Amino acid sequence: MTDQQIIEQRAVSEVARILSSDIRLRPEINISDKIPYVDGGIFVYKSGKRNNECLDFQVPVQVKGTEKKAFDSHPKFSFKKDMLEYYERNSGILFFVVSETTPYTTYYRNFSPTQAKQILKSLKKQNKNQKSITLNLTRVDQKDIWKIVTSSHYLSEVFNSQARIVNVNAVDNLKNVSVTIPVGETIQTALKKEQYIISGLLQDQRVIVDTVDIINISIHKVINVSTIFPNDHIEPSSLEWTSETSFRIVIGKFITVIFSIDTKRFDINWDFNSSSDRDWQLYYDKLNAFKAMLEKRQLNFKSDVFNDGSTTLHFSFSKKINETLKDVYSKLENIKRIIWLENILGKSYATQALDITSQNVLNKLLELYPSVDFNQDVPFLLHETIMGDNYYLTYENHELKNVFSNDSPFRTNHVTISNTEDKTMFTKGNPLALIKDKLWTIPNYSTSIVLENFIHPLKSIPSWYEGEVNNLVLSYIEAFDHTQNNDWLQSALKILKFDILTNQELVQINTAQICIRQLDGDIRPVSNSLYNIMQNSPEAQYRAAAALMLNIIAVFSVNWRQMSVDEKKGISEYPLMKLAYGKIKEIIDSDKYD
């Protein structure tokens, strides 16, 4: 038997010969080990110019040799536990084994730090006291040596010692899942030799899947096809061979067609169970396509791999499907009503866990779906709350609409508004201006539609209507305080410019508090108008409001004591209170005027 050192020397020479066949590779491998478990490195250049500017990276390498005659029939090598631990802690290794057959045959195994970590875990699972593990090798084809070296570097970079290893159950949560196999192996041989890496993206980070607990991986040929239903609905699908005599077609993740060539039998399975993230329109389209399939009993499949481009599948059912169709018809009708209501509300509640009150409100609104059989009296204006969202709906001529929709009948000239106290009516009043409570909680509330519906009458305007419009301005300011959406303030400023509002001191006060909000507390642009009101207004509440924004405590205190309870509430319970701070806020908070 040849001395092992001579065998190692010949092995190093053979690996160096193979590496040197590519001018971009420069092996620097020592005959005698100077570093444990590493014999040297391979310098990799970007081109054939071997200078420092072209040097790209270095790959650590280890070389072993063997004279065993049976080695080539089952090329394997026993790796010690401490070797793998070293590779895990460092940059991995490109490991070569040369079989001294005639001619020499070279094999390799690549270890990234993460792969070494996985193998150590497998070793521990087999036997905690086991000191080594025998692993399969891959034969080196000299023409592939560049790919072998560069892929070794790439794998060690991606699957380094910091790379995460996730449980196999996490595969469903990964994006861009891929299977990496050694250069020189096919997917079948790599799986048989357990030389593969399953990886994917988890929260934009590349992770490797722990394969220790994987019992079996099956490889199926998958063909992408398009399924065309009898109603011309198209669903992306996949045809997958599950064995040599059977295949299945998965259609849009809701229908599976299984075909056995031996029995010439089709099994069609479908699943339309509820989903928490359902898009009801998409669900309706799929269910409607399924209905067409059941009624016409055919499907058309189209793919580039088919000889004629497409093929039609005709089928019959071995049992009656009347009950299934009846159930489908019922579901379609219910979904149609849900889509109808969601379009009116402008929002879907499919993903929310509804409280009982909200569920009852939705059920009652669904009953208003247009039907010749429906003859109940419904109020012209409905105010409903669903999961904290406020809705104002109008019902006329058997049609339910959102009052802010473009075709809503709840509009000026169509609706007359009146004062609840003296019952006086105002035909030119904007009914949308009466909706003022928590405007930011109204889905699809439209300030533009509200503004468009203001009519500026030539005749005198009732004081109560002017008060309602002024309160709408305050509601817009309050909405800004809750949302920080500047559109609310811009809309409020537009209303303040209408000739509907005749109290100029009040207009200036509200304009000032809007500007202070827009300028993050800067009062300089409005200070002159505020000083004028504070010094000259005949109304104590206006003088106090100006002093509050100017933060002049003495003036505010004097005027606050002169105000009535209702006037005090006009400050303490309205948006102006947001601008009060320090001593002025203490005066307001300490006043038990109730």
PDB file of N, CA and C in Angstrom, residues 415-504:
ATOM      1  N   VAL A 415     -84.104  68.200  -1.539  1.00  0.00           N
ATOM      2  CA  VAL A 415     -84.479  68.030  -0.136  1.00  0.00           C
ATOM      3  C   VAL A 415     -84.604  69.406   0.507  1.00  0.00           C
ATOM      4  N   THR A 416     -85.672  69.597   1.247  1.00  0.00           N
ATOM      5  CA  THR A 416     -85.861  70.850   1.986  1.00  0.00           C
ATOM      6  C   THR A 416     -85.504  70.612   3.445  1.00  0.00           C
ATOM      7  N   ILE A 417     -84.699  71.505   4.016  1.00  0.00           N
ATOM      8  CA  ILE A 417     -84.310  71.346   5.413  1.00  0.00           C
ATOM      9  C   ILE A 417     -85.058  72.369   6.261  1.00  0.00           C
ATOM     10  N   SER A 418     -85.194  72.035   7.546  1.00  0.00           N
ATOM     11  CA  SER A 418     -85.952  72.922   8.440  1.00  0.00           C
ATOM     12  C   SER A 418     -85.310  72.972   9.807  1.00  0.00           C
ATOM     13  N   ASN A 419     -85.739  73.965  10.590  1.00  0.00           N
ATOM     14  CA  ASN A 419     -85.258  74.140  11.951  1.00  0.00           C
ATOM     15  C   ASN A 419     -86.152  73.333  12.892  1.00  0.00           C
ATOM     16  N   THR A 420     -85.558  72.521  13.722  1.00  0.00           N
ATOM     17  CA  THR A 420     -86.348  71.663  14.611  1.00  0.00           C
ATOM     18  C   THR A 420     -87.080  72.458  15.678  1.00  0.00           C
ATOM     19  N   GLU A 421     -86.585  73.676  15.994  1.00  0.00           N
ATOM     20  CA  GLU A 421     -87.214  74.453  17.065  1.00  0.00           C
ATOM     21  C   GLU A 421     -88.462  75.186  16.598  1.00  0.00           C
ATOM     22  N   ASP A 422     -88.336  75.995  15.546  1.00  0.00           N
ATOM     23  CA  ASP A 422     -89.516  76.758  15.110  1.00  0.00           C
ATOM     24  C   ASP A 422     -90.140  76.214  13.820  1.00  0.00           C
ATOM     25  N   LYS A 423     -89.589  75.084  13.326  1.00  0.00           N
ATOM     26  CA  LYS A 423     -90.130  74.402  12.140  1.00  0.00           C
ATOM     27  C   LYS A 423     -90.056  75.248  10.867  1.00  0.00           C
ATOM     28  N   THR A 424     -89.238  76.288  10.861  1.00  0.00           N
ATOM     29  CA  THR A 424     -89.098  77.072   9.642  1.00  0.00           C
ATOM     30  C   THR A 424     -88.269  76.295   8.624  1.00  0.00           C
ATOM     31  N   MET A 425     -88.651  76.388   7.344  1.00  0.00           N
ATOM     32  CA  MET A 425     -87.975  75.638   6.297  1.00  0.00           C
ATOM     33  C   MET A 425     -87.117  76.563   5.439  1.00  0.00           C
ATOM     34  N   PHE A 426     -86.073  75.938   4.849  1.00  0.00           N
ATOM     35  CA  PHE A 426     -85.172  76.692   3.993  1.00  0.00           C
ATOM     36  C   PHE A 426     -84.886  75.827   2.766  1.00  0.00           C
ATOM     37  N   THR A 427     -85.480  76.182   1.654  1.00  0.00           N
ATOM     38  CA  THR A 427     -85.399  75.337   0.453  1.00  0.00           C
ATOM     39  C   THR A 427     -84.017  75.362  -0.193  1.00  0.00           C
ATOM     40  N   LYS A 428     -83.252  76.405   0.077  1.00  0.00           N
ATOM     41  CA  LYS A 428     -81.930  76.511  -0.542  1.00  0.00           C
ATOM     42  C   LYS A 428     -80.821  75.954   0.351  1.00  0.00           C
ATOM     43  N   GLY A 429     -81.204  75.358   1.462  1.00  0.00           N
ATOM     44  CA  GLY A 429     -80.200  74.849   2.389  1.00  0.00           C
ATOM     45  C   GLY A 429     -79.550  73.567   1.902  1.00  0.00           C
ATOM     46  N   ASN A 430     -78.294  73.400   2.219  1.00  0.00           N
ATOM     47  CA  ASN A 430     -77.524  72.206   1.838  1.00  0.00           C
ATOM     48  C   ASN A 430     -77.755  71.125   2.888  1.00  0.00           C
ATOM     49  N   PRO A 431     -78.467  70.045   2.546  1.00  0.00           N
ATOM     50  CA  PRO A 431     -78.747  69.004   3.564  1.00  0.00           C
ATOM     51  C   PRO A 431     -77.479  68.307   4.041  1.00  0.00           C
ATOM     52  N   LEU A 432     -76.456  68.257   3.196  1.00  0.00           N
ATOM     53  CA  LEU A 432     -75.214  67.591   3.598  1.00  0.00           C
ATOM     54  C   LEU A 432     -74.487  68.368   4.697  1.00  0.00           C
ATOM     55  N   ALA A 433     -74.796  69.672   4.827  1.00  0.00           N
ATOM     56  CA  ALA A 433     -74.164  70.481   5.878  1.00  0.00           C
ATOM     57  C   ALA A 433     -74.672  70.102   7.258  1.00  0.00           C
ATOM     58  N   LEU A 434     -75.795  69.368   7.323  1.00  0.00           N
ATOM     59  CA  LEU A 434     -76.361  68.980   8.619  1.00  0.00           C
ATOM     60  C   LEU A 434     -75.652  67.766   9.201  1.00  0.00           C
ATOM     61  N   ILE A 435     -74.859  67.081   8.389  1.00  0.00           N
ATOM     62  CA  ILE A 435     -74.118  65.895   8.859  1.00  0.00           C
ATOM     63  C   ILE A 435     -72.780  66.379   9.394  1.00  0.00           C
ATOM     64  N   LYS A 436     -72.625  66.341  10.715  1.00  0.00           N
ATOM     65  CA  LYS A 436     -71.437  66.954  11.323  1.00  0.00           C
ATOM     66  C   LYS A 436     -70.766  66.094  12.382  1.00  0.00           C
ATOM     67  N   ASP A 437     -71.348  64.981  12.763  1.00  0.00           N
ATOM     68  CA  ASP A 437     -70.840  64.207  13.892  1.00  0.00           C
ATOM     69  C   ASP A 437     -69.715  63.258  13.464  1.00  0.00           C
ATOM     70  N   LYS A 438     -68.521  63.436  14.022  1.00  0.00           N
ATOM     71  CA  LYS A 438     -67.376  62.562  13.779  1.00  0.00           C
ATOM     72  C   LYS A 438     -67.207  62.262  12.287  1.00  0.00           C
ATOM     73  N   LEU A 439     -67.004  63.307  11.533  1.00  0.00           N
ATOM     74  CA  LEU A 439     -66.929  63.159  10.075  1.00  0.00           C
ATOM     75  C   LEU A 439     -65.805  62.233   9.634  1.00  0.00           C
ATOM     76  N   TRP A 440     -64.732  62.165  10.398  1.00  0.00           N
ATOM     77  CA  TRP A 440     -63.602  61.328  10.010  1.00  0.00           C
ATOM     78  C   TRP A 440     -63.922  59.836  10.112  1.00  0.00           C
ATOM     79  N   THR A 441     -65.039  59.498  10.742  1.00  0.00           N
ATOM     80  CA  THR A 441     -65.429  58.085  10.843  1.00  0.00           C
ATOM     81  C   THR A 441     -66.407  57.677   9.751  1.00  0.00           C
ATOM     82  N   ILE A 442     -66.671  58.573   8.803  1.00  0.00           N
ATOM     83  CA  ILE A 442     -67.606  58.283   7.710  1.00  0.00           C
ATOM     84  C   ILE A 442     -66.801  57.852   6.488  1.00  0.00           C
ATOM     85  N   PRO A 443     -66.817  56.565   6.141  1.00  0.00           N
ATOM     86  CA  PRO A 443     -66.081  56.121   4.947  1.00  0.00           C
ATOM     87  C   PRO A 443     -66.575  56.861   3.701  1.00  0.00           C
ATOM     88  N   ASN A 444     -65.653  57.271   2.879  1.00  0.00           N
ATOM     89  CA  ASN A 444     -65.960  57.946   1.610  1.00  0.00           C
ATOM     90  C   ASN A 444     -66.686  59.280   1.804  1.00  0.00           C
ATOM     91  N   TYR A 445     -66.517  59.904   2.981  1.00  0.00           N
ATOM     92  CA  TYR A 445     -67.059  61.244   3.135  1.00  0.00           C
ATOM     93  C   TYR A 445     -66.368  62.148   2.113  1.00  0.00           C
ATOM     94  N   SER A 446     -67.146  62.963   1.416  1.00  0.00           N
ATOM     95  CA  SER A 446     -66.598  63.792   0.345  1.00  0.00           C
ATOM     96  C   SER A 446     -66.832  65.263   0.640  1.00  0.00           C
ATOM     97  N   THR A 447     -65.757  65.978   1.013  1.00  0.00           N
ATOM     98  CA  THR A 447     -65.881  67.420   1.235  1.00  0.00           C
ATOM     99  C   THR A 447     -66.201  68.134  -0.073  1.00  0.00           C
ATOM    100  N   SER A 448     -65.688  67.633  -1.190  1.00  0.00           N
ATOM    101  CA  SER A 448     -65.943  68.290  -2.476  1.00  0.00           C
ATOM    102  C   SER A 448     -67.421  68.251  -2.831  1.00  0.00           C
ATOM    103  N   ILE A 449     -68.090  67.106  -2.577  1.00  0.00           N
ATOM    104  CA  ILE A 449     -69.526  67.011  -2.868  1.00  0.00           C
ATOM    105  C   ILE A 449     -70.315  67.929  -1.943  1.00  0.00           C
ATOM    106  N   VAL A 450     -69.893  68.004  -0.688  1.00  0.00           N
ATOM    107  CA  VAL A 450     -70.567  68.904   0.260  1.00  0.00           C
ATOM    108  C   VAL A 450     -70.450  70.346  -0.222  1.00  0.00           C
ATOM    109  N   LEU A 451     -69.257  70.767  -0.619  1.00  0.00           N
ATOM    110  CA  LEU A 451     -69.036  72.139  -1.064  1.00  0.00           C
ATOM    111  C   LEU A 451     -69.809  72.447  -2.350  1.00  0.00           C
ATOM    112  N   GLU A 452     -69.878  71.478  -3.252  1.00  0.00           N
ATOM    113  CA  GLU A 452     -70.585  71.690  -4.517  1.00  0.00           C
ATOM    114  C   GLU A 452     -72.085  71.905  -4.313  1.00  0.00           C
ATOM    115  N   ASN A 453     -72.620  71.419  -3.204  1.00  0.00           N
ATOM    116  CA  ASN A 453     -74.058  71.499  -2.978  1.00  0.00           C
ATOM    117  C   ASN A 453     -74.490  72.745  -2.213  1.00  0.00           C
ATOM    118  N   PHE A 454     -73.561  73.634  -1.952  1.00  0.00           N
ATOM    119  CA  PHE A 454     -73.937  74.919  -1.355  1.00  0.00           C
ATOM    120  C   PHE A 454     -74.477  75.853  -2.434  1.00  0.00           C
ATOM    121  N   ILE A 455     -75.645  76.434  -2.162  1.00  0.00           N
ATOM    122  CA  ILE A 455     -76.219  77.462  -3.027  1.00  0.00           C
ATOM    123  C   ILE A 455     -76.196  78.776  -2.261  1.00  0.00           C
ATOM    124  N   HIS A 456     -75.783  79.827  -2.919  1.00  0.00           N
ATOM    125  CA  HIS A 456     -75.672  81.121  -2.263  1.00  0.00           C
ATOM    126  C   HIS A 456     -76.896  81.975  -2.613  1.00  0.00           C
ATOM    127  N   PRO A 457     -77.916  81.921  -1.762  1.00  0.00           N
ATOM    128  CA  PRO A 457     -79.165  82.631  -2.068  1.00  0.00           C
ATOM    129  C   PRO A 457     -79.008  84.154  -1.986  1.00  0.00           C
ATOM    130  N   LEU A 458     -79.819  84.835  -2.747  1.00  0.00           N
ATOM    131  CA  LEU A 458     -79.790  86.294  -2.742  1.00  0.00           C
ATOM    132  C   LEU A 458     -80.554  86.857  -1.543  1.00  0.00           C
ATOM    133  N   LYS A 459     -81.588  86.130  -1.128  1.00  0.00           N
ATOM    134  CA  LYS A 459     -82.399  86.587   0.011  1.00  0.00           C
ATOM    135  C   LYS A 459     -81.677  86.310   1.317  1.00  0.00           C
ATOM    136  N   SER A 460     -82.256  86.812   2.397  1.00  0.00           N
ATOM    137  CA  SER A 460     -81.657  86.637   3.725  1.00  0.00           C
ATOM    138  C   SER A 460     -81.573  85.167   4.094  1.00  0.00           C
ATOM    139  N   ILE A 461     -80.577  84.857   4.874  1.00  0.00           N
ATOM    140  CA  ILE A 461     -80.329  83.480   5.284  1.00  0.00           C
ATOM    141  C   ILE A 461     -80.756  83.324   6.736  1.00  0.00           C
ATOM    142  N   PRO A 462     -81.541  82.277   7.067  1.00  0.00           N
ATOM    143  CA  PRO A 462     -81.967  82.075   8.455  1.00  0.00           C
ATOM    144  C   PRO A 462     -80.752  81.941   9.379  1.00  0.00           C
ATOM    145  N   SER A 463     -80.832  82.522  10.533  1.00  0.00           N
ATOM    146  CA  SER A 463     -79.699  82.477  11.468  1.00  0.00           C
ATOM    147  C   SER A 463     -79.390  81.044  11.890  1.00  0.00           C
ATOM    148  N   TRP A 464     -80.444  80.215  12.006  1.00  0.00           N
ATOM    149  CA  TRP A 464     -80.193  78.832  12.429  1.00  0.00           C
ATOM    150  C   TRP A 464     -79.385  78.071  11.366  1.00  0.00           C
ATOM    151  N   TYR A 465     -79.612  78.373  10.073  1.00  0.00           N
ATOM    152  CA  TYR A 465     -78.854  77.711   9.009  1.00  0.00           C
ATOM    153  C   TYR A 465     -77.410  78.201   9.005  1.00  0.00           C
ATOM    154  N   GLU A 466     -77.232  79.508   9.244  1.00  0.00           N
ATOM    155  CA  GLU A 466     -75.876  80.027   9.343  1.00  0.00           C
ATOM    156  C   GLU A 466     -75.125  79.356  10.486  1.00  0.00           C
ATOM    157  N   GLY A 467     -75.844  79.124  11.587  1.00  0.00           N
ATOM    158  CA  GLY A 467     -75.230  78.422  12.721  1.00  0.00           C
ATOM    159  C   GLY A 467     -74.829  76.998  12.366  1.00  0.00           C
ATOM    160  N   GLU A 468     -75.664  76.301  11.569  1.00  0.00           N
ATOM    161  CA  GLU A 468     -75.353  74.940  11.143  1.00  0.00           C
ATOM    162  C   GLU A 468     -74.099  74.918  10.264  1.00  0.00           C
ATOM    163  N   VAL A 469     -73.993  75.887   9.362  1.00  0.00           N
ATOM    164  CA  VAL A 469     -72.825  75.949   8.480  1.00  0.00           C
ATOM    165  C   VAL A 469     -71.568  76.254   9.284  1.00  0.00           C
ATOM    166  N   ASN A 470     -71.677  77.163  10.247  1.00  0.00           N
ATOM    167  CA  ASN A 470     -70.526  77.468  11.092  1.00  0.00           C
ATOM    168  C   ASN A 470     -70.090  76.241  11.897  1.00  0.00           C
ATOM    169  N   ASN A 471     -71.060  75.468  12.377  1.00  0.00           N
ATOM    170  CA  ASN A 471     -70.734  74.237  13.111  1.00  0.00           C
ATOM    171  C   ASN A 471     -70.073  73.204  12.198  1.00  0.00           C
ATOM    172  N   LEU A 472     -70.422  73.233  10.901  1.00  0.00           N
ATOM    173  CA  LEU A 472     -69.759  72.327   9.956  1.00  0.00           C
ATOM    174  C   LEU A 472     -68.278  72.687   9.845  1.00  0.00           C
ATOM    175  N   VAL A 473     -67.985  73.982   9.853  1.00  0.00           N
ATOM    176  CA  VAL A 473     -66.586  74.422   9.833  1.00  0.00           C
ATOM    177  C   VAL A 473     -65.846  73.865  11.046  1.00  0.00           C
ATOM    178  N   LEU A 474     -66.480  73.956  12.215  1.00  0.00           N
ATOM    179  CA  LEU A 474     -65.856  73.437  13.443  1.00  0.00           C
ATOM    180  C   LEU A 474     -65.675  71.920  13.367  1.00  0.00           C
ATOM    181  N   SER A 475     -66.617  71.236  12.733  1.00  0.00           N
ATOM    182  CA  SER A 475     -66.509  69.783  12.575  1.00  0.00           C
ATOM    183  C   SER A 475     -65.330  69.435  11.679  1.00  0.00           C
ATOM    184  N   TYR A 476     -65.081  70.241  10.637  1.00  0.00           N
ATOM    185  CA  TYR A 476     -63.935  70.005   9.769  1.00  0.00           C
ATOM    186  C   TYR A 476     -62.623  70.219  10.537  1.00  0.00           C
ATOM    187  N   ILE A 477     -62.601  71.243  11.400  1.00  0.00           N
ATOM    188  CA  ILE A 477     -61.402  71.478  12.210  1.00  0.00           C
ATOM    189  C   ILE A 477     -61.176  70.311  13.171  1.00  0.00           C
ATOM    190  N   GLU A 478     -62.254  69.815  13.757  1.00  0.00           N
ATOM    191  CA  GLU A 478     -62.158  68.665  14.662  1.00  0.00           C
ATOM    192  C   GLU A 478     -61.663  67.429  13.909  1.00  0.00           C
ATOM    193  N   ALA A 479     -62.138  67.245  12.678  1.00  0.00           N
ATOM    194  CA  ALA A 479     -61.697  66.106  11.871  1.00  0.00           C
ATOM    195  C   ALA A 479     -60.200  66.189  11.600  1.00  0.00           C
ATOM    196  N   PHE A 480     -59.696  67.398  11.358  1.00  0.00           N
ATOM    197  CA  PHE A 480     -58.253  67.560  11.172  1.00  0.00           C
ATOM    198  C   PHE A 480     -57.502  67.167  12.441  1.00  0.00           C
ATOM    199  N   ASP A 481     -58.000  67.599  13.610  1.00  0.00           N
ATOM    200  CA  ASP A 481     -57.330  67.277  14.873  1.00  0.00           C
ATOM    201  C   ASP A 481     -57.225  65.774  15.094  1.00  0.00           C
ATOM    202  N   HIS A 482     -58.165  65.009  14.531  1.00  0.00           N
ATOM    203  CA  HIS A 482     -58.147  63.549  14.705  1.00  0.00           C
ATOM    204  C   HIS A 482     -57.339  62.839  13.624  1.00  0.00           C
ATOM    205  N   THR A 483     -57.211  63.452  12.447  1.00  0.00           N
ATOM    206  CA  THR A 483     -56.573  62.759  11.325  1.00  0.00           C
ATOM    207  C   THR A 483     -55.299  63.422  10.829  1.00  0.00           C
ATOM    208  N   GLN A 484     -55.122  64.722  11.133  1.00  0.00           N
ATOM    209  CA  GLN A 484     -54.003  65.509  10.613  1.00  0.00           C
ATOM    210  C   GLN A 484     -54.004  65.586   9.088  1.00  0.00           C
ATOM    211  N   ASN A 485     -55.180  65.389   8.498  1.00  0.00           N
ATOM    212  CA  ASN A 485     -55.328  65.516   7.045  1.00  0.00           C
ATOM    213  C   ASN A 485     -55.681  66.964   6.722  1.00  0.00           C
ATOM    214  N   ASN A 486     -54.797  67.651   6.020  1.00  0.00           N
ATOM    215  CA  ASN A 486     -54.964  69.081   5.772  1.00  0.00           C
ATOM    216  C   ASN A 486     -56.158  69.396   4.861  1.00  0.00           C
ATOM    217  N   ASP A 487     -56.698  68.384   4.157  1.00  0.00           N
ATOM    218  CA  ASP A 487     -57.859  68.622   3.290  1.00  0.00           C
ATOM    219  C   ASP A 487     -59.053  69.146   4.088  1.00  0.00           C
ATOM    220  N   TRP A 488     -59.162  68.703   5.338  1.00  0.00           N
ATOM    221  CA  TRP A 488     -60.268  69.184   6.181  1.00  0.00           C
ATOM    222  C   TRP A 488     -60.153  70.695   6.393  1.00  0.00           C
ATOM    223  N   LEU A 489     -58.956  71.181   6.683  1.00  0.00           N
ATOM    224  CA  LEU A 489     -58.769  72.616   6.927  1.00  0.00           C
ATOM    225  C   LEU A 489     -58.970  73.429   5.651  1.00  0.00           C
ATOM    226  N   GLN A 490     -58.495  72.910   4.527  1.00  0.00           N
ATOM    227  CA  GLN A 490     -58.679  73.621   3.259  1.00  0.00           C
ATOM    228  C   GLN A 490     -60.161  73.777   2.926  1.00  0.00           C
ATOM    229  N   SER A 491     -60.934  72.711   3.182  1.00  0.00           N
ATOM    230  CA  SER A 491     -62.376  72.767   2.918  1.00  0.00           C
ATOM    231  C   SER A 491     -63.061  73.746   3.868  1.00  0.00           C
ATOM    232  N   ALA A 492     -62.622  73.769   5.125  1.00  0.00           N
ATOM    233  CA  ALA A 492     -63.195  74.704   6.098  1.00  0.00           C
ATOM    234  C   ALA A 492     -62.942  76.152   5.676  1.00  0.00           C
ATOM    235  N   LEU A 493     -61.744  76.439   5.182  1.00  0.00           N
ATOM    236  CA  LEU A 493     -61.424  77.796   4.730  1.00  0.00           C
ATOM    237  C   LEU A 493     -62.306  78.214   3.556  1.00  0.00           C
ATOM    238  N   LYS A 494     -62.615  77.280   2.659  1.00  0.00           N
ATOM    239  CA  LYS A 494     -63.491  77.595   1.526  1.00  0.00           C
ATOM    240  C   LYS A 494     -64.894  77.972   2.001  1.00  0.00           C
ATOM    241  N   ILE A 495     -65.391  77.231   3.007  1.00  0.00           N
ATOM    242  CA  ILE A 495     -66.726  77.536   3.537  1.00  0.00           C
ATOM    243  C   ILE A 495     -66.734  78.922   4.197  1.00  0.00           C
ATOM    244  N   LEU A 496     -65.652  79.246   4.904  1.00  0.00           N
ATOM    245  CA  LEU A 496     -65.582  80.540   5.588  1.00  0.00           C
ATOM    246  C   LEU A 496     -65.622  81.727   4.616  1.00  0.00           C
ATOM    247  N   LYS A 497     -65.345  81.473   3.351  1.00  0.00           N
ATOM    248  CA  LYS A 497     -65.384  82.534   2.347  1.00  0.00           C
ATOM    249  C   LYS A 497     -66.769  82.687   1.715  1.00  0.00           C
ATOM    250  N   PHE A 498     -67.707  81.755   2.039  1.00  0.00           N
ATOM    251  CA  PHE A 498     -69.052  81.862   1.490  1.00  0.00           C
ATOM    252  C   PHE A 498     -69.775  83.058   2.121  1.00  0.00           C
ATOM    253  N   ASP A 499     -70.660  83.694   1.330  1.00  0.00           N
ATOM    254  CA  ASP A 499     -71.440  84.811   1.880  1.00  0.00           C
ATOM    255  C   ASP A 499     -72.572  84.348   2.781  1.00  0.00           C
ATOM    256  N   ILE A 500     -72.668  83.027   2.968  1.00  0.00           N
ATOM    257  CA  ILE A 500     -73.654  82.492   3.908  1.00  0.00           C
ATOM    258  C   ILE A 500     -73.327  82.948   5.328  1.00  0.00           C
ATOM    259  N   LEU A 501     -72.030  83.017   5.637  1.00  0.00           N
ATOM    260  CA  LEU A 501     -71.579  83.378   6.980  1.00  0.00           C
ATOM    261  C   LEU A 501     -71.406  84.890   7.057  1.00  0.00           C
ATOM    262  N   THR A 502     -72.263  85.531   7.845  1.00  0.00           N
ATOM    263  CA  THR A 502     -72.277  87.004   7.917  1.00  0.00           C
ATOM    264  C   THR A 502     -71.598  87.556   9.158  1.00  0.00           C
ATOM    265  N   ASN A 503     -71.383  86.721  10.175  1.00  0.00           N
ATOM    266  CA  ASN A 503     -70.724  87.172  11.400  1.00  0.00           C
ATOM    267  C   ASN A 503     -69.213  87.207  11.160  1.00  0.00           C
ATOM    268  N   GLN A 504     -68.698  88.343  10.785  1.00  0.00           N
ATOM    269  CA  GLN A 504     -67.307  88.461  10.385  1.00  0.00           C
ATOM    270  C   GLN A 504     -66.328  88.206  11.528  1.00  0.00           C
TER     271      GLN A 504
END
